[in-house]
Structures are given as structure tokens and as C-alpha cells.
PDB file of C-alpha atoms in Angstrom:
ATOM      1  CA  MET A   1      48.150  24.180 -84.397  1.00 93.00           C
ATOM      2  CA  ARG A   2      47.539  24.671 -80.694  1.00 96.00           C
ATOM      3  CA  VAL A   3      44.146  25.976 -79.535  1.00 97.00           C
ATOM      4  CA  ASN A   4      43.663  27.536 -76.100  1.00 97.00           C
ATOM      5  CA  PHE A   5      40.123  28.138 -74.905  1.00 98.00           C
ATOM      6  CA  THR A   6      37.899  27.711 -71.860  1.00 97.00           C
ATOM      7  CA  VAL A   7      35.523  24.765 -71.547  1.00 97.00           C
ATOM      8  CA  ASN A   8      33.006  24.663 -68.713  1.00 95.00           C
ATOM      9  CA  GLY A   9      35.014  27.214 -66.768  1.00 93.00           C
ATOM     10  CA  ARG A  10      38.373  25.453 -67.136  1.00 95.00           C
ATOM     11  CA  PRO A  11      41.234  26.593 -69.349  1.00 97.00           C
ATOM     12  CA  GLN A  12      41.960  23.943 -71.980  1.00 97.00           C
ATOM     13  CA  GLU A  13      44.690  23.448 -74.542  1.00 96.00           C
ATOM     14  CA  ALA A  14      44.412  21.205 -77.586  1.00 96.00           C
ATOM     15  CA  ASP A  15      47.660  20.403 -79.406  1.00 94.00           C
ATOM     16  CA  ASP A  16      48.217  19.191 -82.962  1.00 93.00           C
ATOM     17  CA  VAL A  17      44.788  20.359 -84.110  1.00 95.00           C
ATOM     18  CA  TRP A  18      44.600  20.110 -87.894  1.00 93.00           C
ATOM     19  CA  GLU A  19      42.968  22.949 -89.806  1.00 86.00           C
ATOM     20  CA  GLY A  20      39.790  21.057 -90.736  1.00 89.00           C
ATOM     21  CA  GLU A  21      39.130  19.671 -87.256  1.00 96.00           C
ATOM     22  CA  SER A  22      35.776  20.581 -85.734  1.00 98.00           C
ATOM     23  CA  LEU A  23      35.102  21.810 -82.223  1.00 98.00           C
ATOM     24  CA  LEU A  24      32.926  18.711 -81.785  1.00 98.00           C
ATOM     25  CA  TYR A  25      35.889  16.426 -82.515  1.00 97.00           C
ATOM     26  CA  VAL A  26      38.134  18.348 -80.109  1.00 97.00           C
ATOM     27  CA  LEU A  27      35.526  18.215 -77.323  1.00 98.00           C
ATOM     28  CA  ARG A  28      34.779  14.511 -77.719  1.00 97.00           C
ATOM     29  CA  GLU A  29      38.094  12.997 -78.777  1.00 96.00           C
ATOM     30  CA  ARG A  30      40.747  15.303 -77.360  1.00 95.00           C
ATOM     31  CA  LEU A  31      39.085  16.567 -74.181  1.00 96.00           C
ATOM     32  CA  GLY A  32      36.983  13.509 -73.297  1.00 96.00           C
ATOM     33  CA  LEU A  33      33.637  15.324 -73.199  1.00 96.00           C
ATOM     34  CA  PRO A  34      31.212  12.896 -74.898  1.00 96.00           C
ATOM     35  CA  GLY A  35      28.020  14.803 -74.067  1.00 96.00           C
ATOM     36  CA  SER A  36      27.822  16.615 -77.389  1.00 96.00           C
ATOM     37  CA  LYS A  37      26.763  13.937 -79.844  1.00 96.00           C
ATOM     38  CA  ASN A  38      28.164  13.297 -83.298  1.00 94.00           C
ATOM     39  CA  ALA A  39      25.123  12.584 -85.453  1.00 93.00           C
ATOM     40  CA  CYS A  40      24.781  14.358 -88.799  1.00 94.00           C
ATOM     41  CA  GLU A  41      28.015  16.406 -88.924  1.00 93.00           C
ATOM     42  CA  GLN A  42      26.117  18.899 -91.102  1.00 95.00           C
ATOM     43  CA  GLY A  43      24.496  21.199 -88.537  1.00 95.00           C
ATOM     44  CA  GLU A  44      21.059  19.755 -89.225  1.00 95.00           C
ATOM     45  CA  CYS A  45      20.195  17.766 -86.083  1.00 96.00           C
ATOM     46  CA  GLY A  46      21.372  19.887 -83.128  1.00 97.00           C
ATOM     47  CA  SER A  47      22.787  16.912 -81.188  1.00 97.00           C
ATOM     48  CA  CYS A  48      26.169  18.608 -80.904  1.00 97.00           C
ATOM     49  CA  THR A  49      24.863  21.976 -79.667  1.00 98.00           C
ATOM     50  CA  VAL A  50      27.147  23.841 -77.242  1.00 98.00           C
ATOM     51  CA  ARG A  51      27.303  27.457 -76.146  1.00 97.00           C
ATOM     52  CA  LEU A  52      30.122  29.484 -77.663  1.00 97.00           C
ATOM     53  CA  ASP A  53      30.480  32.787 -75.792  1.00 96.00           C
ATOM     54  CA  GLY A  54      26.900  32.257 -74.609  1.00 94.00           C
ATOM     55  CA  VAL A  55      25.383  31.559 -78.042  1.00 96.00           C
ATOM     56  CA  PRO A  56      24.138  28.079 -79.029  1.00 96.00           C
ATOM     57  CA  VAL A  57      26.084  26.691 -82.005  1.00 97.00           C
ATOM     58  CA  CYS A  58      26.403  23.336 -83.722  1.00 98.00           C
ATOM     59  CA  SER A  59      29.917  22.355 -82.701  1.00 98.00           C
ATOM     60  CA  CYS A  60      30.249  20.148 -85.794  1.00 98.00           C
ATOM     61  CA  LEU A  61      30.240  23.306 -87.938  1.00 97.00           C
ATOM     62  CA  VAL A  62      32.733  25.315 -85.866  1.00 98.00           C
ATOM     63  CA  ALA A  63      36.376  24.904 -86.810  1.00 97.00           C
ATOM     64  CA  ALA A  64      38.459  24.264 -83.707  1.00 97.00           C
ATOM     65  CA  GLY A  65      40.737  27.183 -84.565  1.00 96.00           C
ATOM     66  CA  GLN A  66      37.759  29.557 -84.298  1.00 97.00           C
ATOM     67  CA  VAL A  67      37.474  28.999 -80.543  1.00 97.00           C
ATOM     68  CA  GLU A  68      40.926  30.347 -79.668  1.00 97.00           C
ATOM     69  CA  GLY A  69      40.514  32.450 -76.515  1.00 97.00           C
ATOM     70  CA  ARG A  70      36.774  31.855 -76.310  1.00 97.00           C
ATOM     71  CA  GLU A  71      34.358  30.275 -73.826  1.00 97.00           C
ATOM     72  CA  VAL A  72      32.563  26.982 -74.537  1.00 97.00           C
ATOM     73  CA  VAL A  73      29.881  25.446 -72.313  1.00 96.00           C
ATOM     74  CA  THR A  74      28.859  21.856 -72.990  1.00 97.00           C
ATOM     75  CA  VAL A  75      26.071  19.829 -71.444  1.00 96.00           C
ATOM     76  CA  GLU A  76      28.594  18.541 -68.871  1.00 95.00           C
ATOM     77  CA  GLY A  77      29.018  22.081 -67.537  1.00 95.00           C
ATOM     78  CA  LEU A  78      25.395  23.188 -67.841  1.00 93.00           C
ATOM     79  CA  ALA A  79      24.532  22.730 -64.149  1.00 91.00           C
ATOM     80  CA  GLU A  80      27.516  24.717 -62.956  1.00 90.00           C
ATOM     81  CA  TYR A  81      26.859  27.393 -65.594  1.00 89.00           C
ATOM     82  CA  ALA A  82      23.243  27.714 -64.388  1.00 87.00           C
ATOM     83  CA  LYS A  83      24.418  28.057 -60.763  1.00 87.00           C
ATOM     84  CA  GLU A  84      26.895  30.752 -61.731  1.00 86.00           C
ATOM     85  CA  ARG A  85      24.202  32.612 -63.676  1.00 83.00           C
ATOM     86  CA  GLU A  86      21.800  32.391 -60.730  1.00 79.00           C
ATOM     87  CA  ALA A  87      24.479  33.632 -58.335  1.00 80.00           C
ATOM     88  CA  HIS A  88      24.703  36.783 -60.415  1.00 76.00           C
ATOM     89  CA  GLY A  89      20.984  37.519 -60.348  1.00 68.00           C
ATOM     90  CA  GLY A  90      19.791  35.228 -63.149  1.00 60.00           C
ATOM     91  CA  CYS A  91      16.738  36.140 -65.148  1.00 51.00           C
ATOM     92  CA  ALA A  92      14.778  37.060 -62.013  1.00 42.00           C
ATOM     93  CA  SER A  93      16.832  40.249 -61.741  1.00 39.00           C
ATOM     94  CA  GLY A  94      15.904  41.222 -65.288  1.00 41.00           C
ATOM     95  CA  ALA A  95      19.530  40.794 -66.339  1.00 42.00           C
ATOM     96  CA  CYS A  96      19.052  37.889 -68.724  1.00 48.00           C
ATOM     97  CA  GLY A  97      21.781  36.985 -71.149  1.00 47.00           C
ATOM     98  CA  THR A  98      25.479  36.569 -70.571  1.00 46.00           C
ATOM     99  CA  SER A  99      27.955  39.094 -71.843  1.00 49.00           C
ATOM    100  CA  VAL A 100      31.171  37.879 -73.418  1.00 49.00           C
ATOM    101  CA  ASP A 101      33.123  39.459 -70.538  1.00 56.00           C
ATOM    102  CA  ALA A 102      30.965  37.678 -67.961  1.00 54.00           C
ATOM    103  CA  ALA A 103      31.327  34.351 -69.784  1.00 46.00           C
ATOM    104  CA  ARG A 104      35.103  34.702 -69.802  1.00 47.00           C
ATOM    105  CA  LYS A 105      35.150  35.372 -66.040  1.00 53.00           C
ATOM    106  CA  TRP A 106      32.938  32.397 -65.225  1.00 48.00           C
ATOM    107  CA  GLU A 107      34.805  29.661 -63.416  1.00 49.00           C
ATOM    108  CA  ALA A 108      33.676  26.255 -62.197  1.00 43.00           C
ATOM    109  CA  LYS A 109      34.182  25.448 -58.543  1.00 44.00           C
ATOM    110  CA  PRO A 110      36.845  22.780 -57.939  1.00 42.00           C
ATOM    111  CA  ALA A 111      34.702  20.712 -55.543  1.00 42.00           C
ATOM    112  CA  GLN A 112      32.425  19.786 -58.444  1.00 50.00           C
ATOM    113  CA  ASP A 113      33.374  18.243 -61.748  1.00 56.00           C
ATOM    114  CA  SER A 114      32.206  20.146 -64.802  1.00 51.00           C
ATOM    115  CA  GLN A 115      34.407  17.844 -66.864  1.00 56.00           C
ATOM    116  CA  THR A 116      32.093  14.894 -66.332  1.00 55.00           C
ATOM    117  CA  GLY A 117      29.056  16.584 -64.784  1.00 56.00           C
ATOM    118  CA  GLU A 118      29.394  14.302 -61.769  1.00 64.00           C
ATOM    119  CA  GLY A 119      28.913  15.575 -58.231  1.00 66.00           C
ATOM    120  CA  VAL A 120      26.883  18.606 -59.235  1.00 70.00           C
ATOM    121  CA  GLU A 121      23.235  19.328 -58.693  1.00 86.00           C
ATOM    122  CA  LEU A 122      21.396  19.328 -62.000  1.00 92.00           C
ATOM    123  CA  SER A 123      20.458  22.594 -63.669  1.00 92.00           C
ATOM    124  CA  PRO A 124      16.749  23.485 -63.659  1.00 93.00           C
ATOM    125  CA  ILE A 125      16.307  22.416 -67.296  1.00 96.00           C
ATOM    126  CA  GLN A 126      18.119  19.110 -66.713  1.00 96.00           C
ATOM    127  CA  GLN A 127      15.903  18.321 -63.705  1.00 95.00           C
ATOM    128  CA  ALA A 128      12.769  19.308 -65.640  1.00 96.00           C
ATOM    129  CA  PHE A 129      13.678  16.923 -68.491  1.00 96.00           C
ATOM    130  CA  ILE A 130      13.865  14.084 -65.966  1.00 95.00           C
ATOM    131  CA  ASP A 131      10.696  15.082 -64.097  1.00 95.00           C
ATOM    132  CA  ALA A 132       8.656  15.510 -67.293  1.00 95.00           C
ATOM    133  CA  GLY A 133       9.912  12.244 -68.822  1.00 94.00           C
ATOM    134  CA  ALA A 134      11.435  14.075 -71.785  1.00 95.00           C
ATOM    135  CA  VAL A 135      14.415  11.734 -72.157  1.00 92.00           C
ATOM    136  CA  GLN A 136      14.114   8.581 -74.243  1.00 89.00           C
ATOM    137  CA  CYS A 137      17.197   7.275 -76.022  1.00 92.00           C
ATOM    138  CA  GLY A 138      19.061  10.419 -74.926  1.00 90.00           C
ATOM    139  CA  PHE A 139      21.001  11.046 -78.128  1.00 93.00           C
ATOM    140  CA  CYS A 140      19.327  14.406 -78.814  1.00 95.00           C
ATOM    141  CA  THR A 141      19.054  15.375 -75.146  1.00 96.00           C
ATOM    142  CA  PRO A 142      22.373  17.234 -74.700  1.00 96.00           C
ATOM    143  CA  GLY A 143      21.673  19.561 -77.622  1.00 97.00           C
ATOM    144  CA  LEU A 144      18.089  20.128 -76.514  1.00 97.00           C
ATOM    145  CA  LEU A 145      19.231  20.945 -72.979  1.00 97.00           C
ATOM    146  CA  VAL A 146      21.813  23.478 -74.144  1.00 97.00           C
ATOM    147  CA  ALA A 147      19.373  25.160 -76.559  1.00 97.00           C
ATOM    148  CA  ALA A 148      16.546  25.238 -73.992  1.00 97.00           C
ATOM    149  CA  ASP A 149      18.820  26.616 -71.268  1.00 96.00           C
ATOM    150  CA  GLU A 150      19.917  29.473 -73.530  1.00 96.00           C
ATOM    151  CA  MET A 151      16.319  30.251 -74.502  1.00 97.00           C
ATOM    152  CA  LEU A 152      15.201  30.315 -70.846  1.00 96.00           C
ATOM    153  CA  GLU A 153      18.093  32.613 -69.965  1.00 94.00           C
ATOM    154  CA  ARG A 154      17.048  35.000 -72.717  1.00 95.00           C
ATOM    155  CA  ASN A 155      13.272  34.533 -72.325  1.00 96.00           C
ATOM    156  CA  PRO A 156      12.227  33.350 -68.850  1.00 95.00           C
ATOM    157  CA  SER A 157       8.504  33.271 -69.732  1.00 95.00           C
ATOM    158  CA  PRO A 158       8.366  31.685 -73.181  1.00 97.00           C
ATOM    159  CA  THR A 159       5.230  30.933 -75.140  1.00 97.00           C
ATOM    160  CA  ASP A 160       4.882  27.572 -76.864  1.00 97.00           C
ATOM    161  CA  ALA A 161       5.835  29.314 -80.117  1.00 97.00           C
ATOM    162  CA  ASP A 162       9.000  30.665 -78.457  1.00 98.00           C
ATOM    163  CA  ILE A 163       9.952  27.177 -77.240  1.00 97.00           C
ATOM    164  CA  ARG A 164       9.308  25.617 -80.633  1.00 97.00           C
ATOM    165  CA  GLU A 165      11.413  28.285 -82.350  1.00 97.00           C
ATOM    166  CA  ALA A 166      14.296  27.903 -79.878  1.00 97.00           C
ATOM    167  CA  LEU A 167      14.335  24.119 -80.311  1.00 97.00           C
ATOM    168  CA  SER A 168      13.648  24.101 -84.054  1.00 95.00           C
ATOM    169  CA  GLY A 169      17.263  23.219 -84.843  1.00 95.00           C
ATOM    170  CA  ASN A 170      17.157  20.101 -82.668  1.00 95.00           C
ATOM    171  CA  LEU A 171      15.759  16.851 -84.015  1.00 95.00           C
ATOM    172  CA  CYS A 172      14.457  13.958 -81.931  1.00 93.00           C
ATOM    173  CA  ARG A 173      13.573  10.659 -83.563  1.00 90.00           C
ATOM    174  CA  CYS A 174      12.041   8.995 -80.482  1.00 89.00           C
ATOM    175  CA  THR A 175       9.379  11.425 -79.305  1.00 84.00           C
ATOM    176  CA  GLY A 176       6.531  13.518 -80.585  1.00 86.00           C
ATOM    177  CA  TYR A 177       8.260  16.451 -78.803  1.00 93.00           C
ATOM    178  CA  GLU A 178       5.356  16.962 -76.382  1.00 95.00           C
ATOM    179  CA  LYS A 179       7.311  15.736 -73.326  1.00 95.00           C
ATOM    180  CA  ILE A 180      10.221  17.961 -74.376  1.00 97.00           C
ATOM    181  CA  LEU A 181       7.878  20.961 -74.539  1.00 97.00           C
ATOM    182  CA  ASP A 182       6.447  19.951 -71.152  1.00 97.00           C
ATOM    183  CA  ALA A 183       9.955  19.908 -69.699  1.00 97.00           C
ATOM    184  CA  VAL A 184      10.751  23.403 -70.946  1.00 98.00           C
ATOM    185  CA  ARG A 185       7.401  24.692 -69.668  1.00 97.00           C
ATOM    186  CA  LEU A 186       8.138  23.076 -66.288  1.00 97.00           C
ATOM    187  CA  ALA A 187      11.608  24.635 -66.084  1.00 97.00           C
ATOM    188  CA  ALA A 188      10.157  28.056 -66.985  1.00 96.00           C
ATOM    189  CA  ALA A 189       7.448  27.746 -64.320  1.00 95.00           C
ATOM    190  CA  ARG A 190       9.992  26.702 -61.681  1.00 94.00           C
ATOM    191  CA  GLN A 191      12.288  29.542 -62.709  1.00 89.00           C
ATOM    192  CA  GLU A 192       9.389  31.998 -62.406  1.00 88.00           C
ATOM    193  CA  ARG A 193       8.465  30.679 -58.948  1.00 86.00           C
ATOM    194  CA  GLN A 194      12.070  30.947 -57.826  1.00 80.00           C
ATOM    195  CA  GLY A 195      12.210  34.536 -59.096  1.00 74.00           C
ATOM    196  CA  GLU A 196       9.070  35.417 -57.121  1.00 75.00           C
ATOM    197  CA  ALA A 197      10.565  33.933 -53.964  1.00 68.00           C
ATOM    198  CA  VAL A 198      13.684  36.102 -54.216  1.00 62.00           C
TER     199      VAL A 198
END
């Protein structure tokens, strides 16, 4: 079958997709987007987390045919997605969350490459992960970034319990999670400061 959908603001078409093929396989092998990691293939680790119409999902559990006509954001497009969200008021305006209609209208700018993530300024959560030292081997990082970004969009002032709940579907074997929590706290604080400045 042929699947037409939008990935990181760009229309995409995947041909010869077999009925049991996962969204994760299509993203990595057909579209060349290796950011979402293939770890457990059972929806247990969160390494393959992407946003499907704004909602975090394990792409290993989503059949490719289910994304026909829908919007997918991977870690490669996270920075551009965050810029687009901020341009439309972001959480500082009180308009947190992305409607399906808004997600479908979102479009990456051609001067930057949401295919590879190169040439774009990092999103606030990506920069916070670097600044807080939350990245070790990096295998879990893409899923954590996508899940944390969605949580911060929905809840710009999270408690530690909120952060833990939002990231509970993402496993990391290298850390004790404290640096990851620090990174999310840092991104939330920066987001709050930016909202006050507006």
C-alpha cells in the first residue's frame, strides 16, 4: 500500500508498505530518519516516541497504514516544531496544546532541515538536556525529548510528580534519571522566564 502523511512539516509518501509494517520502520528505513530508536519493539521503553497529531506515541506500535493523512513529529523536527509553537503564542499565551488542525497546517521552513535536524537552533528541551548533562549514551534521548516537549507544552509549570508521570514510559539504562529531571526543570524555568519577558 501507499501511505501519505506529513513528517516534520513535510509531505511524505511511502510506497510498497506491507500491512504489518510499523511507523518506526517507515521513519527509519524508508524515510531516513534514524532519531527514533528501535529498542524493544513492544512499546515498553519509549525510545521510539514520536508525536502523532500532537500526542506522544510509541511508533513501534503504530501500523504505518494508521498514519495516512496525519501529522508526525520526530526528534529531528522537534526544534522547528517548538519554534512554530512559540510563533503562535506558545504556552505563555495560555494556549497550550496543539489542535489537529493546527498540526496539519504546521510547515517547516525550507532554509532549515527538519529531515536531519541540521542547521536549526535547538528546541528549549534539547538545549536543556545538553546544559544539564542529561545525555549519556543517547539511545533513550530522542524519546525522552519528544515526551518532555509534549508535557511542557501541555503543562508549562510541572511538578516533579508531573515530570515523572510524563516520562514514565521512557526507560534509560545509563542514568539514575536525576539529570533528566534537572533538564526538564531547567527547560520549564527557561520557558517561564521567556513567558514573563513577553
